XYZ file of C-alpha atoms in Angstrom:
240
model
C -1.308 -25.647 -6.771
C 1.173 -25.571 -3.146
C -2.205 -26.979 -0.420
C -4.571 -28.246 -5.357
C -3.568 -24.379 -5.097
C -3.144 -21.737 -7.567
C -3.576 -18.428 -5.794
C -7.228 -19.176 -5.029
C -6.467 -21.142 -1.859
C -2.871 -20.088 -1.283
C -2.302 -23.247 0.624
C -0.983 -25.805 -1.786
C -1.473 -25.761 -5.444
C -4.796 -27.520 -5.963
C -7.899 -25.347 -6.347
C -11.567 -26.215 -6.273
C -12.005 -24.031 -9.362
C -9.455 -26.013 -11.381
C -10.814 -29.371 -10.242
C -14.364 -28.364 -11.116
C -13.257 -27.262 -14.575
C -11.276 -30.442 -15.169
C -14.086 -32.761 -14.209
C -17.075 -31.136 -15.830
C -18.861 -33.558 -18.161
C -17.337 -31.823 -21.174
C -13.711 -32.102 -20.068
C -13.075 -35.749 -19.138
C -9.841 -37.119 -20.627
C -8.742 -33.602 -21.643
C -5.513 -31.694 -21.116
C -5.487 -28.192 -19.656
C -2.856 -25.640 -18.694
C -2.933 -22.715 -16.305
C -0.752 -19.675 -15.747
C -0.971 -17.079 -12.989
C 0.802 -14.005 -11.674
C 0.541 -13.110 -7.982
C 1.856 -10.215 -5.926
C 3.104 -12.715 -3.323
C 3.213 -16.519 -3.244
C 1.951 -17.465 0.223
C 1.822 -21.014 1.591
C -0.615 -21.164 4.512
C 0.006 -17.461 4.987
C 3.805 -17.668 4.864
C 5.488 -15.984 1.889
C 7.571 -18.299 -0.277
C 9.046 -15.345 -2.193
C 10.232 -12.966 0.568
C 7.029 -10.931 0.039
C 7.782 -10.537 -3.674
C 5.691 -11.456 -6.766
C 5.596 -14.875 -8.411
C 4.872 -16.278 -11.846
C 3.250 -19.720 -11.720
C 1.918 -22.303 -14.132
C 0.898 -25.892 -14.529
C -0.431 -28.610 -16.805
C -3.204 -31.068 -15.890
C -4.582 -34.237 -17.428
C -8.093 -35.427 -16.575
C -9.026 -39.084 -17.069
C -12.275 -41.001 -16.885
C -13.924 -41.591 -13.492
C -12.442 -38.424 -11.994
C -8.784 -39.452 -11.928
C -6.314 -36.653 -12.673
C -2.580 -35.958 -12.743
C -0.551 -32.839 -13.223
C 2.433 -30.671 -12.521
C 2.822 -27.078 -11.317
C 5.750 -24.696 -10.782
C 6.508 -21.309 -9.220
C 9.506 -19.152 -8.498
C 10.426 -19.080 -4.799
C 12.936 -17.278 -2.575
C 13.919 -18.690 0.812
C 16.933 -16.436 1.200
C 19.381 -18.930 -0.346
C 20.056 -20.374 -3.784
C 16.705 -22.179 -4.150
C 14.635 -20.326 -6.750
C 12.145 -22.840 -8.172
C 9.411 -25.059 -6.747
C 8.206 -27.808 -9.074
C 5.338 -30.041 -7.921
C 3.691 -33.210 -9.184
C 0.390 -34.755 -8.145
C -2.101 -37.493 -8.905
C -5.548 -37.906 -7.417
C -9.214 -38.561 -7.896
C -12.229 -36.272 -7.698
C -15.737 -37.704 -7.349
C -19.242 -36.693 -6.376
C -20.461 -38.804 -3.440
C -23.960 -37.311 -3.667
C -25.498 -34.479 -5.658
C -24.084 -32.017 -3.116
C -21.051 -33.721 -1.499
C -17.703 -34.150 -3.284
C -14.480 -35.943 -2.370
C -11.005 -35.136 -3.713
C -7.993 -37.179 -2.585
C -4.485 -37.884 -3.807
C -0.771 -37.494 -3.291
C 1.567 -34.626 -4.214
C 5.330 -34.298 -4.342
C 7.041 -30.938 -3.814
C 10.531 -30.486 -5.270
C 12.934 -27.533 -5.021
C 15.686 -26.434 -7.396
C 18.402 -23.827 -7.910
C 21.029 -24.724 -5.315
C 23.206 -27.774 -4.720
C 21.235 -28.658 -1.582
C 17.790 -27.453 -2.749
C 16.521 -31.020 -3.184
C 17.054 -31.620 0.552
C 13.701 -29.867 1.026
C 11.741 -32.194 -1.282
C 8.815 -34.003 0.338
C 5.619 -35.961 -0.406
C 2.152 -35.157 0.911
C -1.253 -36.856 0.885
C -4.495 -34.876 0.903
C -8.227 -35.399 1.347
C -10.802 -32.702 0.636
C -14.538 -32.712 1.185
C -16.886 -30.254 -0.518
C -20.531 -29.440 0.162
C -22.700 -27.312 -2.120
C -25.891 -25.654 -0.866
C -28.071 -22.644 -1.512
C -25.720 -20.746 0.816
C -22.568 -21.452 -1.199
C -19.772 -24.035 -1.241
C -18.190 -25.360 1.950
C -14.858 -27.188 2.259
C -13.167 -29.384 4.859
C -9.618 -30.141 3.748
C -6.695 -32.105 5.213
C -3.012 -32.511 4.248
C -0.431 -34.809 5.846
C 3.260 -35.513 5.275
C 5.764 -37.705 7.070
C 8.811 -35.731 5.843
C 7.989 -32.012 6.028
C 10.467 -30.048 3.879
C 12.836 -33.013 4.073
C 13.246 -32.808 7.852
C 11.645 -36.177 8.616
C 8.970 -34.401 10.665
C 5.356 -35.519 10.508
C 3.167 -32.499 9.731
C -0.590 -31.994 9.293
C -2.764 -29.136 8.045
C -6.535 -28.786 8.467
C -8.687 -26.161 6.749
C -12.298 -25.045 6.765
C -13.521 -22.674 4.052
C -16.725 -21.309 2.584
C -17.386 -19.487 -0.674
C -20.388 -17.160 -0.959
C -21.842 -15.914 -4.227
C -22.340 -12.188 -3.776
C -23.772 -11.837 -7.296
C -23.279 -13.698 -10.574
C -19.515 -13.892 -11.221
C -18.673 -12.288 -7.858
C -17.598 -14.501 -4.959
C -16.257 -14.082 -1.442
C -14.167 -16.923 0.024
C -13.319 -17.149 3.726
C -10.873 -19.757 5.009
C -9.144 -20.737 8.245
C -6.385 -23.328 8.528
C -4.106 -24.691 11.245
C -0.635 -26.128 10.588
C 0.708 -28.621 13.130
C 4.185 -30.094 13.523
C 3.817 -33.573 15.011
C 7.577 -33.872 15.679
C 8.712 -30.873 17.712
C 12.297 -32.146 17.861
C 12.509 -31.924 14.043
C 10.370 -28.887 13.127
C 9.234 -25.819 15.067
C 7.527 -22.803 13.576
C 8.498 -19.892 15.797
C 10.583 -20.342 18.909
C 8.946 -23.354 20.551
C 5.615 -23.199 18.663
C 4.516 -26.513 17.137
C 1.533 -24.976 15.338
C 0.127 -21.753 13.909
C -3.124 -20.585 12.372
C -3.842 -18.671 9.186
C -6.999 -16.868 8.065
C -7.866 -15.405 4.687
C -10.702 -13.471 3.031
C -10.730 -13.231 -0.761
C -12.859 -11.592 -3.423
C -12.891 -13.533 -6.714
C -14.268 -12.737 -10.151
C -13.517 -13.344 -13.831
C -13.460 -11.250 -16.988
C -12.715 -12.097 -20.625
C -11.448 -15.568 -19.682
C -9.173 -14.359 -16.862
C -9.732 -15.072 -13.159
C -8.963 -12.297 -10.665
C -8.548 -12.342 -6.912
C -7.727 -9.886 -4.154
C -7.240 -11.344 -0.684
C -6.435 -10.189 2.836
C -4.656 -12.706 5.040
C -2.694 -13.038 8.251
C -1.187 -15.586 10.647
C -0.302 -15.570 14.340
C 3.394 -16.095 13.515
C 5.704 -13.265 14.513
C 7.917 -12.629 11.492
C 7.622 -10.331 8.477
C 7.009 -13.009 5.833
C 3.935 -14.225 7.746
C 2.289 -10.988 8.845
C -0.853 -9.293 7.522
C -0.897 -8.626 3.788
C -3.019 -7.970 0.719
C -2.372 -10.358 -2.181
C -3.445 -9.774 -5.788
C -3.598 -12.447 -8.463
C -4.680 -13.050 -12.040
C -4.817 -16.424 -13.790
C -5.986 -18.052 -16.980
C -6.752 -21.695 -17.781
C -6.408 -23.069 -21.309
C -7.837 -26.229 -22.864
C -5.182 -28.119 -24.817
């Protein structure tokens, strides 16, 4: 899940699809696991695998009253010895009204493979609002950390997204997010840029218990691991 993400949001690891499955009336207090393969693991539009594929998976536990906890991992490649991202999270999902949902919690991102990989570990808090209507599902999501990739920089991400149902079992999801460094002396994105934006359009469907997605995305950053790309993904969730 890097922004409750599997590949569906490509912006952390927590997905609306997983949360909805976990907290349906039939799945309270249940365990579930998920596994996915993607042609590129992108984090807010920036490849975490040098534009190469990734194998990802996680385990989640849903409790009463919408509380959940879980862990998720993926291979990564930052050009050094770090080769594994392993995340942990705990949060709560609840319906505020029949159409408005709230999801909030804290995640911890850890990195492994090299002697100094753990220097990039950092915590993050998130709050996500959902709104369901006859026109689809809308999202307003926020993430904040006070130690971005272990640099001590405060960093915030805001996202708006909407998912349209084209036909039964066929969806189109459009999203736009902005990443902001709040400490320019500790973290800059490109030259002297303190922020960048990322946009994404994805087609999603499922077949025989597998979820499929093809997405086009781009950022305004000027380097090859953040340029325009097409990303493919397939995932499956299991009840344990």
